[in-house]
PDB file of C-alpha atoms in Angstrom:
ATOM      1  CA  UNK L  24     -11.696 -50.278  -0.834  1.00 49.00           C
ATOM      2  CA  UNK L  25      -9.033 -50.451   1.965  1.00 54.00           C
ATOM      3  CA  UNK L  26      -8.035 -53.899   1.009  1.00 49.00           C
ATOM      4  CA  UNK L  27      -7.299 -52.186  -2.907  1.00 53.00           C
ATOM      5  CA  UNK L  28      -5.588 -48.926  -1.024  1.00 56.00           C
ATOM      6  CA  UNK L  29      -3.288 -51.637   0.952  1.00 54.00           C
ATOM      7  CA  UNK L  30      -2.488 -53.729  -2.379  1.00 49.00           C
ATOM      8  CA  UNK L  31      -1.778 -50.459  -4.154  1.00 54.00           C
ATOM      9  CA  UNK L  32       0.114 -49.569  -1.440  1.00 54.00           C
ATOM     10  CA  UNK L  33       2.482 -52.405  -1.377  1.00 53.00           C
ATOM     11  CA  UNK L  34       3.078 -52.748  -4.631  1.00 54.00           C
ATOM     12  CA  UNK L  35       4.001 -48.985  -4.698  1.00 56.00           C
ATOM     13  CA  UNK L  36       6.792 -49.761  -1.725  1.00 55.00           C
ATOM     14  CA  UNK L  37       7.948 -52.812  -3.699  1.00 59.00           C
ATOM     15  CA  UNK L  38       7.869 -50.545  -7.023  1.00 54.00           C
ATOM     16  CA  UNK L  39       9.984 -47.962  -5.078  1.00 58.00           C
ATOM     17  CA  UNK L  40      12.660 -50.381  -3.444  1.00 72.00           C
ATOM     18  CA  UNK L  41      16.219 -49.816  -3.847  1.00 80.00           C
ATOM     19  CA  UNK L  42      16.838 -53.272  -4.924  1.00 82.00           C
ATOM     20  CA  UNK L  43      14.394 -53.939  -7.687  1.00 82.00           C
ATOM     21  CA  UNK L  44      16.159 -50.494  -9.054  1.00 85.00           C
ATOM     22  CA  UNK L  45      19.209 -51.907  -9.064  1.00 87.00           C
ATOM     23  CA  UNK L  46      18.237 -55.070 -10.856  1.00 86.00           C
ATOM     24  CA  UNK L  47      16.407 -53.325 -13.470  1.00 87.00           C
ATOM     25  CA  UNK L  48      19.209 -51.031 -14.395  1.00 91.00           C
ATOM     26  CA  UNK L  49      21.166 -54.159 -14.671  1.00 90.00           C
ATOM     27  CA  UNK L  50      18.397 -56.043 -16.571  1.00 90.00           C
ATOM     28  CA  UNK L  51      18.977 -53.313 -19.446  1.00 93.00           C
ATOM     29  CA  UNK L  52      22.538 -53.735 -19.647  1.00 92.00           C
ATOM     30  CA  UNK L  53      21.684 -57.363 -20.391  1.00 90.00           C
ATOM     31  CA  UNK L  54      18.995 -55.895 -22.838  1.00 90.00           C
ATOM     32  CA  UNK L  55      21.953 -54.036 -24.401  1.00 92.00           C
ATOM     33  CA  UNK L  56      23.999 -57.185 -25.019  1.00 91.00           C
ATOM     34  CA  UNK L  57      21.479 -59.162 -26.091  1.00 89.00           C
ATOM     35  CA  UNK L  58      20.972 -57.020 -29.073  1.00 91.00           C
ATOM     36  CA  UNK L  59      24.098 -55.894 -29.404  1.00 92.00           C
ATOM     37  CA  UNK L  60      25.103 -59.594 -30.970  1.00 89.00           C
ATOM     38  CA  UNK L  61      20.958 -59.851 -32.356  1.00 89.00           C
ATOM     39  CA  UNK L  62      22.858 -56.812 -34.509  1.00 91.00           C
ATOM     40  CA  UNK L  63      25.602 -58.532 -35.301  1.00 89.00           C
ATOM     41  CA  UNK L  64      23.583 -61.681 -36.095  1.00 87.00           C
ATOM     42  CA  UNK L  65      21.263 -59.060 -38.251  1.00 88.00           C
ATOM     43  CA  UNK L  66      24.934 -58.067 -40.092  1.00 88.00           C
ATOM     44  CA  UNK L  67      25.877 -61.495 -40.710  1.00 87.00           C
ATOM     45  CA  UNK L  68      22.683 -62.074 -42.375  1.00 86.00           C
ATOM     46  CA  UNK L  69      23.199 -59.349 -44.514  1.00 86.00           C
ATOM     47  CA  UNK L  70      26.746 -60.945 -46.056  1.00 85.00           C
ATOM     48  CA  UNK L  71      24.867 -64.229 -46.363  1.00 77.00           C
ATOM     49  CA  UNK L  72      27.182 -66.116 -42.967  1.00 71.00           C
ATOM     50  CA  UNK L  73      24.810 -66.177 -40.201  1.00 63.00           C
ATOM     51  CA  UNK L  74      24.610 -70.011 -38.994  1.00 58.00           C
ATOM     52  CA  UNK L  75      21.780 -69.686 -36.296  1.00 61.00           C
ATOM     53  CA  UNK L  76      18.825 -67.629 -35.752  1.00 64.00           C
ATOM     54  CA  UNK L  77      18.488 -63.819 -36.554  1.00 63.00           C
ATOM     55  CA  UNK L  78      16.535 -63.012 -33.247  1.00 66.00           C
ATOM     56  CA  UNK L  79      17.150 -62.457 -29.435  1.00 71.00           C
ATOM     57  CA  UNK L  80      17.038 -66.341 -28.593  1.00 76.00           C
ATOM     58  CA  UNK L  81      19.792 -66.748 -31.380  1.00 75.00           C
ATOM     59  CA  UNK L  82      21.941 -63.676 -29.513  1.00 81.00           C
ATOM     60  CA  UNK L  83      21.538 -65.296 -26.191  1.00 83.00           C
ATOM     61  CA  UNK L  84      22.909 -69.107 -27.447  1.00 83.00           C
ATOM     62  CA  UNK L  85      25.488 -67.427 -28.949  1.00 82.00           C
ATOM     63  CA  UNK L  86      25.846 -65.637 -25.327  1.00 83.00           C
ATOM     64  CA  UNK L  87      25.798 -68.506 -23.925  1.00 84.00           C
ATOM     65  CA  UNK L  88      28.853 -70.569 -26.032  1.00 83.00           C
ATOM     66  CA  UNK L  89      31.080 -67.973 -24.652  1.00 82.00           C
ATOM     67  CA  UNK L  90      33.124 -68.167 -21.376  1.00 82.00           C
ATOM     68  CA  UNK L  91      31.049 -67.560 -18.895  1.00 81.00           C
ATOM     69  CA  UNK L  92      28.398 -67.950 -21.199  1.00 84.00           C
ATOM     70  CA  UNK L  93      26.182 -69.789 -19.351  1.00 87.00           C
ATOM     71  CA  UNK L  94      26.162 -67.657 -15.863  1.00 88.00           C
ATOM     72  CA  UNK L  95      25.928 -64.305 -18.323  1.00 89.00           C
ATOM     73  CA  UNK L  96      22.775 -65.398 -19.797  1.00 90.00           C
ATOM     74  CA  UNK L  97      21.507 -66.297 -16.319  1.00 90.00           C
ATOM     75  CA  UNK L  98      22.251 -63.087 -15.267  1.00 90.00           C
ATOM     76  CA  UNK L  99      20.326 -61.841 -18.387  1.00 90.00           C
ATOM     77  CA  UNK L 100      17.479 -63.875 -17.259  1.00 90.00           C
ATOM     78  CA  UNK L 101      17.479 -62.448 -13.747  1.00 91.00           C
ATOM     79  CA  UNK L 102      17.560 -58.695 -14.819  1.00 91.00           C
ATOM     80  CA  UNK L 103      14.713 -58.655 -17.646  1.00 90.00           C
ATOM     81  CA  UNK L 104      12.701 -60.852 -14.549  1.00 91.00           C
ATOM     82  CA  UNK L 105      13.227 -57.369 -12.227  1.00 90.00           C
ATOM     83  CA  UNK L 106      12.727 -55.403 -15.515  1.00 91.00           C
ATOM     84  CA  UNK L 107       9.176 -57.414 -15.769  1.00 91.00           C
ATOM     85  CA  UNK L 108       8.299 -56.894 -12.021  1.00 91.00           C
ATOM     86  CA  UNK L 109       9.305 -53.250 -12.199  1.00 90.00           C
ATOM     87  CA  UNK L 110       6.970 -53.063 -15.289  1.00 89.00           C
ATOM     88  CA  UNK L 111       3.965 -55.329 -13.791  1.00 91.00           C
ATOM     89  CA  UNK L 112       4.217 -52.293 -10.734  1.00 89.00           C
ATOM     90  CA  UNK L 113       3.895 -50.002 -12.939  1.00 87.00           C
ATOM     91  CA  UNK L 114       1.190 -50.881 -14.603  1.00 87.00           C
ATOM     92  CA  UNK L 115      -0.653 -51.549 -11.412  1.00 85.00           C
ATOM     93  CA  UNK L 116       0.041 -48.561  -9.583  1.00 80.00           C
ATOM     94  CA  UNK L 117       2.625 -46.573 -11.849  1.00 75.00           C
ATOM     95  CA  UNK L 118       2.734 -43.468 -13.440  1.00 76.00           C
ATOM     96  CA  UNK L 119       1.361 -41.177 -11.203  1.00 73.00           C
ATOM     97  CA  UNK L 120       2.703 -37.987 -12.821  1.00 72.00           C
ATOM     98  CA  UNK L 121       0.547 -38.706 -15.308  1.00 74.00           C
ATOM     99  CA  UNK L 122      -3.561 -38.002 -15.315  1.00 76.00           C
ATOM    100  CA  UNK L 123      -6.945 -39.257 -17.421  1.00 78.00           C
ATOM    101  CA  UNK L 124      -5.860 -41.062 -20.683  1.00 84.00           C
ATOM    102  CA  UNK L 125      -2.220 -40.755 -20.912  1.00 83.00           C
ATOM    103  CA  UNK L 126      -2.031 -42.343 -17.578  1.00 83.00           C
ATOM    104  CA  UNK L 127      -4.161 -45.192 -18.621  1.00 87.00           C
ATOM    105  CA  UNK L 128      -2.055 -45.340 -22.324  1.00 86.00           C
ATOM    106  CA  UNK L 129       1.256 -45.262 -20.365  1.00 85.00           C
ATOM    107  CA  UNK L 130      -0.130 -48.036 -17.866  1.00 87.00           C
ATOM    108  CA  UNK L 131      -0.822 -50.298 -20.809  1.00 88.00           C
ATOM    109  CA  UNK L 132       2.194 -49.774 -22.823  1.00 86.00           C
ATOM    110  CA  UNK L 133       4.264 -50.963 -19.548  1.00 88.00           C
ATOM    111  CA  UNK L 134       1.426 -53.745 -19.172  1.00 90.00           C
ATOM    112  CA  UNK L 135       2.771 -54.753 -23.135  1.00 88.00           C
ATOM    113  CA  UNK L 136       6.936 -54.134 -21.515  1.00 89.00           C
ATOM    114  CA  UNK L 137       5.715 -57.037 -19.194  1.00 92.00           C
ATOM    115  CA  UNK L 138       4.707 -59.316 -21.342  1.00 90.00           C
ATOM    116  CA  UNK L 139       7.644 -58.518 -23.432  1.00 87.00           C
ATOM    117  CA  UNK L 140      10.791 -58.797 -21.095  1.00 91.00           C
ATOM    118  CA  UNK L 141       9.173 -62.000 -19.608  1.00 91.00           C
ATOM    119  CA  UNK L 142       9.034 -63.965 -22.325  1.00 87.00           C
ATOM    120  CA  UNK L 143      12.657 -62.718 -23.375  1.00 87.00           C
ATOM    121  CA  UNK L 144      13.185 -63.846 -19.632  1.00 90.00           C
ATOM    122  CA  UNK L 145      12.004 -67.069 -19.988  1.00 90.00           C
ATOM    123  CA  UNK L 146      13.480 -67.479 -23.416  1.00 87.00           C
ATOM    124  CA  UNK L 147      17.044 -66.948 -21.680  1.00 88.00           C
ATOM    125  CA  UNK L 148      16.390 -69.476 -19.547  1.00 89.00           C
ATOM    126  CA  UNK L 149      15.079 -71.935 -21.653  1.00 87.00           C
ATOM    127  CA  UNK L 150      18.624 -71.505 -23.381  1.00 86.00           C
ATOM    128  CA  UNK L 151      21.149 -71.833 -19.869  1.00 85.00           C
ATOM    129  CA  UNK L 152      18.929 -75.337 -19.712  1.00 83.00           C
ATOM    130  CA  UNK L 153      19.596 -75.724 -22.993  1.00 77.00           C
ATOM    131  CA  UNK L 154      15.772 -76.431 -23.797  1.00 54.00           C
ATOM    132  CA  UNK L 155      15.179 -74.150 -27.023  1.00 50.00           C
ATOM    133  CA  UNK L 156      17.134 -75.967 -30.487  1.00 51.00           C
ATOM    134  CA  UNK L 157      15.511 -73.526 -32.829  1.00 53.00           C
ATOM    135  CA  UNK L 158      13.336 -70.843 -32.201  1.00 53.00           C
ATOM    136  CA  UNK L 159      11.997 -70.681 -35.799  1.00 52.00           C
ATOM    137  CA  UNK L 160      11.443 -74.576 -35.810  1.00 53.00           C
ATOM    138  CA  UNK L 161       9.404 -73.843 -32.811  1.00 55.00           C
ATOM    139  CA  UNK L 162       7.292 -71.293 -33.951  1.00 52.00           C
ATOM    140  CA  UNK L 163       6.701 -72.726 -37.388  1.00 53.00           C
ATOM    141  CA  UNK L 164       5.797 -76.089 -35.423  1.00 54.00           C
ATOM    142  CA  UNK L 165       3.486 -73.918 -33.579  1.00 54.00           C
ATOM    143  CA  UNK L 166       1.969 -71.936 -36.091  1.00 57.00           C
ATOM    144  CA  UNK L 167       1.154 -75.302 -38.310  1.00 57.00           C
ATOM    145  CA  UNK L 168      -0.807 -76.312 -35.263  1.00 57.00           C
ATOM    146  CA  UNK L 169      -2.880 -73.552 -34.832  1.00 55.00           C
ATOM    147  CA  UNK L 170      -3.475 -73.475 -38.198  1.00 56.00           C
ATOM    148  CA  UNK L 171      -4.853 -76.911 -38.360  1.00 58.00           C
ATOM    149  CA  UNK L 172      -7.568 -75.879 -35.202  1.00 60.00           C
ATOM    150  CA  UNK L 173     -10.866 -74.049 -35.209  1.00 55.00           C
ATOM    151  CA  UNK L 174     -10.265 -70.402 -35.590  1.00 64.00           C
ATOM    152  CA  UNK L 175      -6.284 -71.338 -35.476  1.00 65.00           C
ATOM    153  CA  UNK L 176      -5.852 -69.497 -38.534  1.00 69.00           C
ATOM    154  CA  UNK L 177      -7.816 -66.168 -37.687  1.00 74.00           C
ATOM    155  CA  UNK L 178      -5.467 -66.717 -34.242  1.00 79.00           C
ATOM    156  CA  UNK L 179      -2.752 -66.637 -36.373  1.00 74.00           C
ATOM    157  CA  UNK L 180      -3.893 -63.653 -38.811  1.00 78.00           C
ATOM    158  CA  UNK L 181      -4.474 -61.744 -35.145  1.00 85.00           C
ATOM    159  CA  UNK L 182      -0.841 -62.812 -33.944  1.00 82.00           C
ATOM    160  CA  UNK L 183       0.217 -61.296 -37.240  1.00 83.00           C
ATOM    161  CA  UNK L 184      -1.588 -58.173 -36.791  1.00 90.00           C
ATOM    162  CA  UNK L 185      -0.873 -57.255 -33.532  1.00 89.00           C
ATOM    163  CA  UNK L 186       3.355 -57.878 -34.067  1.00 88.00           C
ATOM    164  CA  UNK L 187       2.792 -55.526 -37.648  1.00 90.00           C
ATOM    165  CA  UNK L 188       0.924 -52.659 -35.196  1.00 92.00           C
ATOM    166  CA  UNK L 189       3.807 -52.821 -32.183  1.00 91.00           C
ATOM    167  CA  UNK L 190       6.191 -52.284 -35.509  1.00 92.00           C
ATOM    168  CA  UNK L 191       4.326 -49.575 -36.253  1.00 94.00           C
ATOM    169  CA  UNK L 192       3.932 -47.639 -33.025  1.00 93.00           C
ATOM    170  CA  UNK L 193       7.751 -48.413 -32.139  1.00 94.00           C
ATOM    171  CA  UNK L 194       8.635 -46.178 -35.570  1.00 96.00           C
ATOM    172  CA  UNK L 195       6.341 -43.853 -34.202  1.00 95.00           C
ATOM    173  CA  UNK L 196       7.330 -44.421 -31.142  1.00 94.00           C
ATOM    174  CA  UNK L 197      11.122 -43.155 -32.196  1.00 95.00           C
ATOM    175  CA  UNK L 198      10.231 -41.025 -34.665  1.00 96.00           C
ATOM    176  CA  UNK L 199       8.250 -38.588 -32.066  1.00 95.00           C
ATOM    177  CA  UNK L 200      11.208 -39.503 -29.826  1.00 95.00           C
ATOM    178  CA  UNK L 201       8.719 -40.167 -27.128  1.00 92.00           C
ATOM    179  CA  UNK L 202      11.010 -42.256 -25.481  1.00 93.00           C
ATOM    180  CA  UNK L 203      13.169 -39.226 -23.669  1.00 94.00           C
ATOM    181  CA  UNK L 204       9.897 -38.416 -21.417  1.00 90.00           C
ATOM    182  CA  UNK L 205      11.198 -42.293 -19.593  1.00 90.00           C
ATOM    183  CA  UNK L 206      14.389 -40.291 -19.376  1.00 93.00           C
ATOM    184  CA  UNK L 207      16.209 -38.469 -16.504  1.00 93.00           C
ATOM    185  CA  UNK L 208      16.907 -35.798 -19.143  1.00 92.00           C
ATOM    186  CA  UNK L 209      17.830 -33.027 -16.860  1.00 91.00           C
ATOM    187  CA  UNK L 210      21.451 -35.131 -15.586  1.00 94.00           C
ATOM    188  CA  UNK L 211      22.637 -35.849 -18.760  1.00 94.00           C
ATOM    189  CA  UNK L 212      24.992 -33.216 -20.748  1.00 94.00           C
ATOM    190  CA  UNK L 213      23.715 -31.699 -23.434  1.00 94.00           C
ATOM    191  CA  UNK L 214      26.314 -34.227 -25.734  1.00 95.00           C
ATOM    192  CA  UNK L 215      24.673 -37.227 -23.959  1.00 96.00           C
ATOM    193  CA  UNK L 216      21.205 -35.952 -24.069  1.00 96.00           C
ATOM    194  CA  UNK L 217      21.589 -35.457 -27.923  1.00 96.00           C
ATOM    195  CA  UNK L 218      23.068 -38.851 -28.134  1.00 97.00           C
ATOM    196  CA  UNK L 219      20.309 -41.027 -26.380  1.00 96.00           C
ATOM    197  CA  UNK L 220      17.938 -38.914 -28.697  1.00 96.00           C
ATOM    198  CA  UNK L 221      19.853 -40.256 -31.498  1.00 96.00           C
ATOM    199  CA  UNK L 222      20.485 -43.607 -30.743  1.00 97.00           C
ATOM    200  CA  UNK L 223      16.748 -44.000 -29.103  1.00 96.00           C
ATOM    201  CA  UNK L 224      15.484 -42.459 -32.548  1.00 97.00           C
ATOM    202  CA  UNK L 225      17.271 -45.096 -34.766  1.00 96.00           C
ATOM    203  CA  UNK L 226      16.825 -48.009 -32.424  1.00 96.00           C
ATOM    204  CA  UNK L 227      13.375 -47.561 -31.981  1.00 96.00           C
ATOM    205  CA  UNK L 228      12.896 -47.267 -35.641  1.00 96.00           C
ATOM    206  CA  UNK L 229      14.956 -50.236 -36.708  1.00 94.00           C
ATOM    207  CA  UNK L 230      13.249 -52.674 -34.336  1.00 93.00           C
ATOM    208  CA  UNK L 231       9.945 -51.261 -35.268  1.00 94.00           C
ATOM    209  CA  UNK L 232      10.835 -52.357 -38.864  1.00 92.00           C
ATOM    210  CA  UNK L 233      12.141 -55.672 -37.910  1.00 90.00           C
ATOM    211  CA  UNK L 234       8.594 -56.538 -36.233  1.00 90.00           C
ATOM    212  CA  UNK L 235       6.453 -55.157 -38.629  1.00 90.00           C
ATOM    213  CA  UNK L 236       7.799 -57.336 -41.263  1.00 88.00           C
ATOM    214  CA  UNK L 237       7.738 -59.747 -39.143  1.00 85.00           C
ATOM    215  CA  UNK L 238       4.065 -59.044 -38.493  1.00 85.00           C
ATOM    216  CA  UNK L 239       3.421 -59.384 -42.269  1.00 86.00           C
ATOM    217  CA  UNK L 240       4.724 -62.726 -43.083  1.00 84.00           C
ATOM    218  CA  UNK L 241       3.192 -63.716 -40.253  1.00 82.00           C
ATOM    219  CA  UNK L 242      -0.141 -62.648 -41.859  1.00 85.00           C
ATOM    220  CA  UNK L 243       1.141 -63.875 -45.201  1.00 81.00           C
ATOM    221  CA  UNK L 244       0.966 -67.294 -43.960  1.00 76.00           C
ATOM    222  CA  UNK L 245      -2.155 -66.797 -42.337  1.00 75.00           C
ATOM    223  CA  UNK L 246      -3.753 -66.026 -45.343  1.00 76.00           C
ATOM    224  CA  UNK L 247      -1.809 -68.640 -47.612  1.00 72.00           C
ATOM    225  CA  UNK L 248      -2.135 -71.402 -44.806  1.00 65.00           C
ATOM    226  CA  UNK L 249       1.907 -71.893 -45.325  1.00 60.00           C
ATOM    227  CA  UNK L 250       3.226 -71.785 -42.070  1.00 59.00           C
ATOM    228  CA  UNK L 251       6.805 -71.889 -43.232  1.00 58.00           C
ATOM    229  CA  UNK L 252       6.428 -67.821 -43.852  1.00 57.00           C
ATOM    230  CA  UNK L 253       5.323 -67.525 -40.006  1.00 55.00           C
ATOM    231  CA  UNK L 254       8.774 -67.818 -38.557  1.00 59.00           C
ATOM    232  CA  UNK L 255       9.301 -64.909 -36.475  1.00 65.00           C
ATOM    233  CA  UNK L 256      12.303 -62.308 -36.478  1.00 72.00           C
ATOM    234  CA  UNK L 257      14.854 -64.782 -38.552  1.00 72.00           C
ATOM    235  CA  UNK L 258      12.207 -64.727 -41.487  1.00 75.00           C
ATOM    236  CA  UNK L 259      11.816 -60.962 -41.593  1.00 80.00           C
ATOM    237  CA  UNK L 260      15.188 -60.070 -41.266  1.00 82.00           C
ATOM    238  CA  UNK L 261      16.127 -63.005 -44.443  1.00 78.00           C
ATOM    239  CA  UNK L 262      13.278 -61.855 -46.572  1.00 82.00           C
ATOM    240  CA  UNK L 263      14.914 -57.820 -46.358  1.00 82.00           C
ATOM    241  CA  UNK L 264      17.866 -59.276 -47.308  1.00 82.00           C
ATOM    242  CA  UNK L 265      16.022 -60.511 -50.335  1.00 83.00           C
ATOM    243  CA  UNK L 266      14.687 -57.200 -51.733  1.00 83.00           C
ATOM    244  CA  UNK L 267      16.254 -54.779 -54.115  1.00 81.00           C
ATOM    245  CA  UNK L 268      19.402 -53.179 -51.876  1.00 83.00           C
ATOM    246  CA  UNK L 269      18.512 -55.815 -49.102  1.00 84.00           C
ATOM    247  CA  UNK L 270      22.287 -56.369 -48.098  1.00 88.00           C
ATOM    248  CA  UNK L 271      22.021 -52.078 -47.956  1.00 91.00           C
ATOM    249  CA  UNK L 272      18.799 -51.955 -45.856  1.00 89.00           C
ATOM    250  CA  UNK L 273      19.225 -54.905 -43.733  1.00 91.00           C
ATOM    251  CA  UNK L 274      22.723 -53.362 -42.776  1.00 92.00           C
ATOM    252  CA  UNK L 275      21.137 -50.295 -42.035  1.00 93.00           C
ATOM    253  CA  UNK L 276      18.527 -52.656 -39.794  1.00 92.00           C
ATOM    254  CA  UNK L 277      21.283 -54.267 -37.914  1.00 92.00           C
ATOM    255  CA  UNK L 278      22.832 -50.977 -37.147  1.00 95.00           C
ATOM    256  CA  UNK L 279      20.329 -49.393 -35.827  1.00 95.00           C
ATOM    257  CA  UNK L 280      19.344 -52.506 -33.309  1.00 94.00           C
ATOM    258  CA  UNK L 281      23.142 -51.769 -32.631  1.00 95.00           C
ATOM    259  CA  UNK L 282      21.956 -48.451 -31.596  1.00 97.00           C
ATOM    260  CA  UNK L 283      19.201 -49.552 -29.894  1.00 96.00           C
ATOM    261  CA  UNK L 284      21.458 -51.730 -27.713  1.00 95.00           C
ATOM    262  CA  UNK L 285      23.767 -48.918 -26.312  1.00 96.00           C
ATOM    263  CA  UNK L 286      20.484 -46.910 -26.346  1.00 97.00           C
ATOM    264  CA  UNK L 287      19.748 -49.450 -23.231  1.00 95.00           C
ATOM    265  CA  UNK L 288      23.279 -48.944 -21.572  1.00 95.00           C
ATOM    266  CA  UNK L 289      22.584 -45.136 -21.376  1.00 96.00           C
ATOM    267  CA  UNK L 290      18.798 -46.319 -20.088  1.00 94.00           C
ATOM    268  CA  UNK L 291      20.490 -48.420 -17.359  1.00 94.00           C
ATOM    269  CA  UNK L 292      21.914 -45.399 -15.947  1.00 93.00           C
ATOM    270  CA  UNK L 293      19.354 -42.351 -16.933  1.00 94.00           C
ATOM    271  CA  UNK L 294      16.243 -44.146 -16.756  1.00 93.00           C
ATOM    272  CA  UNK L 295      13.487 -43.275 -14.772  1.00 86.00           C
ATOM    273  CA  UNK L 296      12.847 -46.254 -12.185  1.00 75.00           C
TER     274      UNK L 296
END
């Protein structure tokens, strides 16, 4: 029991250290960037010009072919890492203020925040080593060789599910506007409060659309054994395009991810850390 107390212990001090603050505030301006231009890769889907992939990994290489590109996306890389760690604590030893089963749902949710700013992490620096060509090539490459194991396609179907439920729970998630409880509510003005609520509220929403189609096709191909339909957030974002009023909707898609990026500006400075 002591040895537990002193690990908790630890990783609370580490959790409460000025400069693993610092980092993750920065980490979500880098979040904000990156999907900042996922939005504007989103919008150029819409019109029928995008040239490279509709998701995070195509924001960061086009990051990258800026000036500076390469040591921006490095940066990137270095703040959703301290946004990870920060996230890791907290679902060690976090959320305190909270008791019985919110603290445990709270403690998993920034268990799933881990998972999801390290890969994002490690897909930024698969890109400043120039190691990733096409993220949708990958995954369909990946998929097809699942599919072809024991189980792979059941894997797959699972893989599907899970991405359709986190689209799910992040339109609840921003439709409750459960997000402003992460928020250091009481030092905004009441104009900024009511504009994180809005911008959380459509960024949360939009996202939560992106992945649950995602999610589906994902299944789709599953079930169809086709893993051409299983190619992530390009796939789901081209195949709104191709309903009734897609150009409308996936417009409406790309603006609020828009949102949701300087939703994470205002997080880098009001967030609880």
């Amino acid at each position: 029991m002591s040895l537990t107390r002193s690990a908790e212990a630890t990783a609370s001090r580490t959790a409460d250290s000025r400069w693993l603050e610092l980092l993750a505030r920065a980490g979500f301006i880098g979040y904000g960037i990156v999907h900042l231009l996922f939005a504007w890769l989103a919008l150029q889907i819409a019109f029928g010009t995008s040239s490279d992939d509709g998701d995070q990994s195509g924001a960061l290489r086009t990051l990258s072919a800026q000036p500076l590109g390469k040591f921006l996306v490095i940066a990137v890389a270095v703040g959703l890492l301290a946004m990870a760690i920060w996230q890791a604590l907290e679902a060690a030893v976090g959320h305190r203020a909270e008791r019985g089963k919110e603290r445990v749902t709270e403690r998993l949710a920034s268990a799933g925040r881990t998972i999801v700013y390290l890969y994002f992490a490690w897909t930024a620096f698969k890109v400043f080593k120039d190691a990733g060509s096409n993220s949708a090539d990958q995954q369909e490459a990946l998929t097809g060789k699942l599919m072809t194991s024991s189980g792979g396609r059941w894997l797959v179907g699972l893989a599907g599910l899970v991405l359709a439920a986190i689209g799910v729970g992040l339109v609840i998630y921003g439709a409750v506007k459960r997000f402003e409880k992460h928020l250091k509510t009481g030092e905004m003005s009441p104009k900024t409060r009511q504009l994180a609520r809005r911008l959380g509220m459509a960024g949360y929403i939009a996202k939560g659309v992106a992945y649950g189609i995602a999610g589906l096709l994902i299944i789709v191909a599953a079930v169809k054994y086709d893993p051409e339909k299983a190619r992530g957030l390009d796939a789901a974002l081209h195949a709104l395009r191709e309903q009734s009023y897609g150009t409308f909707l996936l417009t409406l898609v790309a603006l609020g991810i828009a949102a949701f990026g300087v939703y994470c500006f205002l997080q880098s400075r009001y967030r609880k850390v």
